[in-house]
Short mmCIF file of C-alpha atoms in Angstrom, two decimals:
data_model
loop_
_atom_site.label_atom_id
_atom_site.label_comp_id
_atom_site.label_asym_id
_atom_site.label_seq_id
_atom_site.Cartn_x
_atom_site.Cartn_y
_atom_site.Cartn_z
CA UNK A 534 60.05 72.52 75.21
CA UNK A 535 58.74 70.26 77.74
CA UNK A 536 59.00 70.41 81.76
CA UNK A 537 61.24 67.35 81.86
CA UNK A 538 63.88 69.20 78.47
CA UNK A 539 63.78 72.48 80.38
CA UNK A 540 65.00 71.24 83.77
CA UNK A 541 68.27 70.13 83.09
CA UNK A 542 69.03 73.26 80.72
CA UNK A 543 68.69 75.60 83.45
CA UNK A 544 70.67 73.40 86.30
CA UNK A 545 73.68 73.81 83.74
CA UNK A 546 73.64 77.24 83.86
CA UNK A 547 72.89 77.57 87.52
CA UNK A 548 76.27 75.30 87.48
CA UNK A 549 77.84 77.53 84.84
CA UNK A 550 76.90 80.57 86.84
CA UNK A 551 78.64 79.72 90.15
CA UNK A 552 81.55 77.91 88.69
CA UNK A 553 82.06 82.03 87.42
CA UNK A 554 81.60 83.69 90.77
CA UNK A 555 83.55 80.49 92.38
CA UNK A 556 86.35 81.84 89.79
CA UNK A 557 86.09 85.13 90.00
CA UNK A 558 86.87 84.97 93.51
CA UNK A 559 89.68 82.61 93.35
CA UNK A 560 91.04 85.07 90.50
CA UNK A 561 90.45 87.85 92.65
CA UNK A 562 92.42 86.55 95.66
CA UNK A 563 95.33 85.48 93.63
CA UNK A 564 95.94 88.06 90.29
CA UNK A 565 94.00 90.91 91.92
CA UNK A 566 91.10 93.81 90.91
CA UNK A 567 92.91 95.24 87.52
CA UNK A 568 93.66 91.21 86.39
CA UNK A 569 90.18 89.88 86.94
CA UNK A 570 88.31 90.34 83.94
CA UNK A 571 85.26 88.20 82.21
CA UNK A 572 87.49 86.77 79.89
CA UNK A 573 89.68 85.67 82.75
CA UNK A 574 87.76 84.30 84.75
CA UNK A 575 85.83 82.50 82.06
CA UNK A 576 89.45 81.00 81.15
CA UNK A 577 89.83 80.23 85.10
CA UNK A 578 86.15 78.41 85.22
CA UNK A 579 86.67 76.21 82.39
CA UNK A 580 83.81 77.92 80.43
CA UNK A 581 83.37 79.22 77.18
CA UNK A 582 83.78 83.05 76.66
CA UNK A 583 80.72 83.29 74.64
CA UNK A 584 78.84 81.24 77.59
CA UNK A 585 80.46 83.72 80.38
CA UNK A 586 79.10 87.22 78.28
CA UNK A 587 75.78 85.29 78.51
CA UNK A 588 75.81 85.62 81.98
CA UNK A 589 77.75 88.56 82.65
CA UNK A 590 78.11 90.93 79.58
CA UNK A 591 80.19 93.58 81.20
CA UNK A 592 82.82 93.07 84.01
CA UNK A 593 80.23 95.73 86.21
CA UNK A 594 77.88 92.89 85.77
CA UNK A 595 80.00 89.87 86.82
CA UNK A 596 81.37 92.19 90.47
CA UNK A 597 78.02 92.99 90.85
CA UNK A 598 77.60 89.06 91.32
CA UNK A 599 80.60 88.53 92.77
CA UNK A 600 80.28 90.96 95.76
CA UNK A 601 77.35 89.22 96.17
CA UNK A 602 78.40 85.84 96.32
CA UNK A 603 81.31 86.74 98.14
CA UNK A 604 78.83 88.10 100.99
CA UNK A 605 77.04 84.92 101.13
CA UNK A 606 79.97 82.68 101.32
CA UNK A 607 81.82 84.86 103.81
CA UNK A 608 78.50 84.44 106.00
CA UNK A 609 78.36 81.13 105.56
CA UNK A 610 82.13 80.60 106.22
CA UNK A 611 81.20 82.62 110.15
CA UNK A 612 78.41 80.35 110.52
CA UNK A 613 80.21 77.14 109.97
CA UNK A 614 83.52 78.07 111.95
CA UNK A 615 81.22 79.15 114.64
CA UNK A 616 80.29 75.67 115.21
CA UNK A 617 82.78 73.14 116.45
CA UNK A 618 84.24 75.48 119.04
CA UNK A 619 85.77 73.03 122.14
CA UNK A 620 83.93 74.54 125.51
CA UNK A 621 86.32 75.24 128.52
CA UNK A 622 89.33 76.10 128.53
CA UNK A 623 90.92 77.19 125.17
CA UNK A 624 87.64 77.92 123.97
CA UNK A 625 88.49 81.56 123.60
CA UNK A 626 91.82 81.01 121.89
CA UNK A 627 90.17 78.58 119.58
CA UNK A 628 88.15 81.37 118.80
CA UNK A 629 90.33 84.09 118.25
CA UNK A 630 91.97 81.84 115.80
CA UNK A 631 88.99 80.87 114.04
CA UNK A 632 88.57 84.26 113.31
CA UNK A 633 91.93 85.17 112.25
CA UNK A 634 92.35 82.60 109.84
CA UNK A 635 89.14 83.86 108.54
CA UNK A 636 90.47 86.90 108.42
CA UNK A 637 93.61 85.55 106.23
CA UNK A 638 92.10 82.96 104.18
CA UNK A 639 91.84 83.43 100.19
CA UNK A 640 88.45 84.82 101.01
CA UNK A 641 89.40 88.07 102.96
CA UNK A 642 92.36 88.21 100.09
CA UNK A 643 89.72 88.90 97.23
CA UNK A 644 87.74 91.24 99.89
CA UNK A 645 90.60 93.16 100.26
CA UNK A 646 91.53 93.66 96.50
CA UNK A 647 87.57 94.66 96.12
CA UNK A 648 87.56 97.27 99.01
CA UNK A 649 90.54 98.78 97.30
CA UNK A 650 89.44 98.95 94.18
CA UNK A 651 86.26 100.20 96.02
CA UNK A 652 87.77 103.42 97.22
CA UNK A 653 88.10 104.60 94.23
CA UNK A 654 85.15 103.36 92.05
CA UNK A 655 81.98 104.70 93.35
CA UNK A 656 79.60 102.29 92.22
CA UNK A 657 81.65 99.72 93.46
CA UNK A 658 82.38 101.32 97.06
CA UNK A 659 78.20 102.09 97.42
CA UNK A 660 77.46 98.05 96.62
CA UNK A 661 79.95 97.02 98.73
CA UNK A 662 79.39 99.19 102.06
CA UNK A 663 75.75 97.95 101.98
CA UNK A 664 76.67 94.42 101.81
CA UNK A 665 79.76 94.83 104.30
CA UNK A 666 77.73 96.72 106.91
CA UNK A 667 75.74 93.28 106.77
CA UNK A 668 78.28 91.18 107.15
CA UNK A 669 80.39 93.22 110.21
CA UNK A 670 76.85 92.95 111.88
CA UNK A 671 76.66 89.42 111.53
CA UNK A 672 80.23 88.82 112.25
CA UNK A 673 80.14 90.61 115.81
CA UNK A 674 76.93 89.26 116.65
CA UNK A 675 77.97 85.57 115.97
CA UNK A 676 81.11 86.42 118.27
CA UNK A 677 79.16 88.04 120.91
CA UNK A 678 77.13 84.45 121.22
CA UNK A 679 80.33 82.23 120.68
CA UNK A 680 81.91 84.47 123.22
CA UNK A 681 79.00 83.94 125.51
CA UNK A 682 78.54 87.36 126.14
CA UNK A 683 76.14 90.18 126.34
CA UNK A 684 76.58 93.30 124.58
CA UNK A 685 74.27 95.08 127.06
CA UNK A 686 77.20 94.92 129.67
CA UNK A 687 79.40 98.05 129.35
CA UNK A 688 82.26 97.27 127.64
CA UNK A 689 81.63 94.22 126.02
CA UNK A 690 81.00 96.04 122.63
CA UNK A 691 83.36 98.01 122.01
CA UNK A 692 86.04 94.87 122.86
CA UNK A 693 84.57 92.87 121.07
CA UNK A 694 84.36 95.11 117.88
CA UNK A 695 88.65 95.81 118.43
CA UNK A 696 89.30 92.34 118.71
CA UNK A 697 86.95 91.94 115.25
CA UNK A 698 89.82 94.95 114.06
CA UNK A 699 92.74 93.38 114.96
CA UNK A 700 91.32 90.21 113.03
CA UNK A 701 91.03 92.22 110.40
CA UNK A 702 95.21 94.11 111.11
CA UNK A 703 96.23 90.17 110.93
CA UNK A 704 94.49 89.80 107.82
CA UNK A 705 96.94 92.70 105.96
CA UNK A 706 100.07 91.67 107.94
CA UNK A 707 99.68 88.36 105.93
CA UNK A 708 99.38 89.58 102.87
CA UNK A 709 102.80 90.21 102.04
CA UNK A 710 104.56 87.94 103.98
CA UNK A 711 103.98 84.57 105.91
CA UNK A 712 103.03 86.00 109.43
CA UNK A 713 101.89 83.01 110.50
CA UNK A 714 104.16 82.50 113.94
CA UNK A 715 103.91 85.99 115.09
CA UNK A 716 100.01 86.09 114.74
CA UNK A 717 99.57 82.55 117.07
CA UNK A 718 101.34 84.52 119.62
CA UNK A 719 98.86 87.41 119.34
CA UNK A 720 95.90 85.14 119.34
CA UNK A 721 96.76 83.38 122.55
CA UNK A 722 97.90 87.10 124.66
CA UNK A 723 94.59 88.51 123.28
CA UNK A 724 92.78 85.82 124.31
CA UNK A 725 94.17 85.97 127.63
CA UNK A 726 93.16 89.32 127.60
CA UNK A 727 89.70 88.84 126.53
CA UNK A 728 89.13 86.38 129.19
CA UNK A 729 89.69 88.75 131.81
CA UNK A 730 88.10 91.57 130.55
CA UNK A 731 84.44 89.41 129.83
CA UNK A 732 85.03 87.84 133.31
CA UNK A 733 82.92 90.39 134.36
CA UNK A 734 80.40 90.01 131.77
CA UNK A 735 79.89 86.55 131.96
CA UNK A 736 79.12 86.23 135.92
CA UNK B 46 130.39 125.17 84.72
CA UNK B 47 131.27 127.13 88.36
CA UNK B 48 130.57 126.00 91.62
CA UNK B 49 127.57 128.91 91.81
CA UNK B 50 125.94 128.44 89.01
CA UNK B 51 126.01 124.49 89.57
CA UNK B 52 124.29 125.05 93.03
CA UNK B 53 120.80 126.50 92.40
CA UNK B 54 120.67 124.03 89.64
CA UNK B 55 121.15 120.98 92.13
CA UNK B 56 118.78 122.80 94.62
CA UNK B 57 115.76 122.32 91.70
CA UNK B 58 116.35 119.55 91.00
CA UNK B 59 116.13 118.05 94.35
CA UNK B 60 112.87 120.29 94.47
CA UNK B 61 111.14 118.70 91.76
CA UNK B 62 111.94 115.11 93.07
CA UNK B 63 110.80 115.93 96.07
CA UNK B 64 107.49 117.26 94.49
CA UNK B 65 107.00 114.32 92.30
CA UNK B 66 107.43 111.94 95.67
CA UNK B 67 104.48 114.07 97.28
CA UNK B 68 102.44 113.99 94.35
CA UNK B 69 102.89 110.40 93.82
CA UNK B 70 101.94 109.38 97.12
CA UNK B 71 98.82 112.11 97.38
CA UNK B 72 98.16 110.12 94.16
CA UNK B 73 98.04 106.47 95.41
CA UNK B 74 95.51 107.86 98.30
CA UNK B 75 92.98 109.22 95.89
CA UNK B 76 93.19 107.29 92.93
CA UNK B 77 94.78 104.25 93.37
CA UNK B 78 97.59 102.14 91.69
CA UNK B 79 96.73 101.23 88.66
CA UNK B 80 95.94 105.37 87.89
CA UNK B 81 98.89 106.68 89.45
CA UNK B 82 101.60 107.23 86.38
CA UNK B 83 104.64 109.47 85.59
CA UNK B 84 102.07 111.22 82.94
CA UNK B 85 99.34 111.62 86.55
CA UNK B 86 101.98 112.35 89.00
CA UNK B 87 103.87 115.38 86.76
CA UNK B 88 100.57 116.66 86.21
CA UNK B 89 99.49 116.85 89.69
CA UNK B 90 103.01 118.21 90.99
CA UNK B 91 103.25 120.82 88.06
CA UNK B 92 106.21 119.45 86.52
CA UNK B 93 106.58 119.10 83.01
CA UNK B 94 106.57 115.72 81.37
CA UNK B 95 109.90 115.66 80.47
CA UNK B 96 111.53 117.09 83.84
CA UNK B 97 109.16 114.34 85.44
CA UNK B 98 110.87 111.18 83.29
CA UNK B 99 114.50 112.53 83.56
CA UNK B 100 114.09 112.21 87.35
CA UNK B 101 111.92 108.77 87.24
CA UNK B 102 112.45 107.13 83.65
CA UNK B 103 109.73 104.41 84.00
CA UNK B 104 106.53 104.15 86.32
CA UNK B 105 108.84 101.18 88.17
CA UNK B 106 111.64 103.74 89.12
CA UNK B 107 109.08 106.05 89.89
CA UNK B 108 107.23 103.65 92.76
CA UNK B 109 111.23 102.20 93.72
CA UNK B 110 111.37 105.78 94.86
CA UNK B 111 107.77 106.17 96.00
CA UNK B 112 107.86 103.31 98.72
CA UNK B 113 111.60 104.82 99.74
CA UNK B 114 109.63 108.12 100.41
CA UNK B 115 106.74 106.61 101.93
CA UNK B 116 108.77 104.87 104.40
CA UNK B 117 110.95 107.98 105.26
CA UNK B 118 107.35 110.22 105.85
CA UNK B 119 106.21 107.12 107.75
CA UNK B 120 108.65 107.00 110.36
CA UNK B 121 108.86 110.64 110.85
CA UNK B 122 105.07 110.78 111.16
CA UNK B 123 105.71 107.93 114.44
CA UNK B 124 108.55 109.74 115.69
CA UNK B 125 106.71 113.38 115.47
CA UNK B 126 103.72 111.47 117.09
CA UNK B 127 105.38 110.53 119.97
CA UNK B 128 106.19 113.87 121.24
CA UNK B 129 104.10 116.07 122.59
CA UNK B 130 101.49 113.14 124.47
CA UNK B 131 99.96 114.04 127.56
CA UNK B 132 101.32 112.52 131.20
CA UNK B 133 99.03 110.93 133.68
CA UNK B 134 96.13 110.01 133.53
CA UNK B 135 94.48 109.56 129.24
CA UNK B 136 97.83 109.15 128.25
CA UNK B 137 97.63 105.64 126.89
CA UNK B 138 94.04 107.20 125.37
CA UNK B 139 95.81 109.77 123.46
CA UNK B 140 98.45 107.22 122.35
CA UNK B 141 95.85 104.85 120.91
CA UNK B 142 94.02 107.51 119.82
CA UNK B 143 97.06 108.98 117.98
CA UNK B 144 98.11 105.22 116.28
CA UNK B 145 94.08 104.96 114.91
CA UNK B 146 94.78 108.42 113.55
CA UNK B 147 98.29 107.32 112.11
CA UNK B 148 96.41 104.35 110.19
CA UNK B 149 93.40 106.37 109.31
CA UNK B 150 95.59 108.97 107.24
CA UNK B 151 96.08 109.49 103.61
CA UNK B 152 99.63 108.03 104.06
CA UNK B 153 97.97 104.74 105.15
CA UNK B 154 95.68 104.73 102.25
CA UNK B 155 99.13 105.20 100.33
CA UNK B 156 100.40 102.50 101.82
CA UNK B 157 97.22 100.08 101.44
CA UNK B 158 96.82 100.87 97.32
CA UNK B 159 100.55 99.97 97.26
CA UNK B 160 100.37 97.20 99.48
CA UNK B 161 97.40 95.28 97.95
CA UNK B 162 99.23 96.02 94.12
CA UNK B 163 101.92 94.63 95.61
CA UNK B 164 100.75 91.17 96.20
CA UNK B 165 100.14 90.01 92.87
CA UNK B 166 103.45 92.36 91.87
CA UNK B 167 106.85 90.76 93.03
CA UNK B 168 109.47 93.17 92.09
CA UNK B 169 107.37 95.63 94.17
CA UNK B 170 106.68 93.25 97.14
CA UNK B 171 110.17 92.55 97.45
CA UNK B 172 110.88 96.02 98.26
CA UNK B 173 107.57 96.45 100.14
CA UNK B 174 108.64 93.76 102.62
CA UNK B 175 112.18 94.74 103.08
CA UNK B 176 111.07 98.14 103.85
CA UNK B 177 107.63 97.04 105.64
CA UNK B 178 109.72 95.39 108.30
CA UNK B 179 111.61 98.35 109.09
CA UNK B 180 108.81 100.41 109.84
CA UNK B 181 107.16 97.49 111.85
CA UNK B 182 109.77 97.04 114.43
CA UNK B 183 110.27 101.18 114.80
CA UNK B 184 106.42 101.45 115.36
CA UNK B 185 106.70 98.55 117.67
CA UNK B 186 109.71 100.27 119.27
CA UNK B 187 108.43 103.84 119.62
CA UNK B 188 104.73 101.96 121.12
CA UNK B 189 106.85 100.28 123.73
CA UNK B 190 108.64 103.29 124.69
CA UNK B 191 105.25 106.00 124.77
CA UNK B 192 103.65 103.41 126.77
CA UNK B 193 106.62 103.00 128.96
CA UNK B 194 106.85 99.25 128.93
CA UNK B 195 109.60 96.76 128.80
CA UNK B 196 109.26 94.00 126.18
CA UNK B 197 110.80 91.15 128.37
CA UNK B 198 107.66 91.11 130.76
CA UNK B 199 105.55 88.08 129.35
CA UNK B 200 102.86 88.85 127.13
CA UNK B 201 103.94 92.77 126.28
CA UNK B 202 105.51 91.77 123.17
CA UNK B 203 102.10 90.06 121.68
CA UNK B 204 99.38 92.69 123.57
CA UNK B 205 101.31 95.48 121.92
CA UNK B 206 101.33 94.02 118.85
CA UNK B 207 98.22 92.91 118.79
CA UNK B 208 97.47 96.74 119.56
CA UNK B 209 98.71 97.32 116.06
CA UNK B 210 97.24 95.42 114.37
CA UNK B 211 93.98 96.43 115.45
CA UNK B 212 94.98 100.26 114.06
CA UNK B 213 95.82 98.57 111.00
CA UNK B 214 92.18 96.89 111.18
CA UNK B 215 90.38 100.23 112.29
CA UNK B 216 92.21 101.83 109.04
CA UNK B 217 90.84 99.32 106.47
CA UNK B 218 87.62 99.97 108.39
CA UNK B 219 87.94 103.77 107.21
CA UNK B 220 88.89 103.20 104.02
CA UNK B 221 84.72 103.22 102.33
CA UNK B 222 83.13 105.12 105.09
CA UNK B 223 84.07 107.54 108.02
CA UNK B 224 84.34 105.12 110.73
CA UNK B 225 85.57 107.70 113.35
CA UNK B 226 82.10 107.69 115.65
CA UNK B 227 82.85 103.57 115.96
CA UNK B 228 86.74 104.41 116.19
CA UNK B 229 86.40 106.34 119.53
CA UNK B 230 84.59 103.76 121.38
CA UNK B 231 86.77 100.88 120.67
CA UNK B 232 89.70 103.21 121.51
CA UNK B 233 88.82 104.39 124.39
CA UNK B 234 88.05 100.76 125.70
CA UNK B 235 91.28 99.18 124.61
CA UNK B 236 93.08 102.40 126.25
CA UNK B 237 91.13 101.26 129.53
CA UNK B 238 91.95 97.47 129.03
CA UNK B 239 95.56 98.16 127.66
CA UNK B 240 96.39 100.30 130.90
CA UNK B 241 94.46 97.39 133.18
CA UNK B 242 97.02 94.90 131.06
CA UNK B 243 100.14 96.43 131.01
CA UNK B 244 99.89 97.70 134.67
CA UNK B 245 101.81 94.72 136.16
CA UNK B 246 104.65 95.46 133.60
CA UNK B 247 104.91 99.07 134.98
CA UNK B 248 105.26 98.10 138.33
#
């Protein structure tokens, strides 16, 4: 097969590939851990069954991916809210809310079903803490520097870690139910609160 | 029948439905929804098959009962928390402390298998909410009154809320790895910043 035959080949299934993981976490976020099989999410993606077992022949083999590609779009997804922040005032409120919509976004919805599946699937649970130890390390740091703060100060890291938590308490309270009006008011009090406690740090 | 004999008969029966409820929750901790059936729980409470479906006829009546339990052992677990905290000076410590320890337990895990199955599950969210709500606003409640605030001061209502929701966070934290070193820290911080926060609402 020539160069030029080849090419296009393997672009399809580099397309075929994501449009999986892109379903698999969609399917994840919406029908849950138990629902989400290959079959599924080859239904969900538009691709053939045959063409999904290609890919992934076991459902261990398609989480495998997914956890993966979850991590890097959950990265990306800090990186790119992190930008665009207003500076002045309201910049921390527009932060805490950045992060808590993270936090309850369809995203942190297929997380969730994973870590609980997680806890009681050991293969699962050992992928997953080495990829989410990444990404909580990656998540604080990007908030220390939006917050403008240093973590040497005494303090600062343990603050910013509970406010990371509480992100992450939002996150479950909206699973159920729309919490939506009850978490703005939480966002703007803590970030009252979080301006007057990095004061200090910031000087 | 006679009143006597009836008695002991009634007593057992509430026994084994009470031992069922306790092994169905232990259950949901350690193994998760989707494993946690009639057939699972009988076995683990050492009740026959049989006694185990006249009490609970289907897994649905089984988790109807489960989240009525779970609710019950929830708010006693706040109420029996509140007593017995220390006066003076690491009281609010020992109150945060005790609310991280209250979402770090295996009635928490419970809660989150339960929870999570209950999004994509609406007969079961339905109840989950109804119930939910209840034990939000007595946690909410009992917080106010251990950290002997009033709710109409501006901004109590959101930084004690907020102070939930970050034990909720700190317990999905927990849930793949022991998270208690990292717990302490941000605990003892937020006791400092809560006390530095709510002192104008003491006054």
């Amino acid at each position: 097969m020539s160069e030029a035959l080849r090419e296009p080949q393997q672009d399809r299934s580099r397309a075929t590939r994501q449009k999986l993981l892109e379903a698999s976490l969609e399917s994840l976020a919406e029908v849950g851990y138990s629902a989400t099989t290959v079959a599924v999410v080859a239904a969900r993606a538009g691709v053939s069954r045959g063409a999904a077992q290609h890919h992934f022949p076991t459902r261990a083999d398609l989480f495998a991916a997914a956890v993966e590609y979850m991590t890097e779009v959950r990265l990306d997804e800090i990186r790119q809210q992190a930008t665009g922040l207003p500076s002045g005032e309201g910049r921390t409120e527009a932060i805490v809310g950045m992060l808590a919509d993270v936090y309850t976004g369809p995203l942190f919805r297929a997380a969730l079903h994973l870590w609980v599946a997680a806890s009681t699937e050991d293969a699962l649970r050992q992928q997953i803490v080495r990829l989410e130890a990444h990404v909580g390390r990656q998540a604080h740091r990007a908030l220390l520097e939006v917050l403008e703060v240093e973590e040497r100060t005494p303090g600062v890291r343990e603050t910013v870690q509970g406010v990371l938590d509480m992100a992450r308490g939002l996150g479950l309270a909206d699973l159920l139910t729309d919490d939506a009006a009850r978490r703005r008011g939480i966002v703007r009090q803590w970030s009252l609160i979080l301006d007057q406690v990095l004061a200090a740090a910031r000087r």
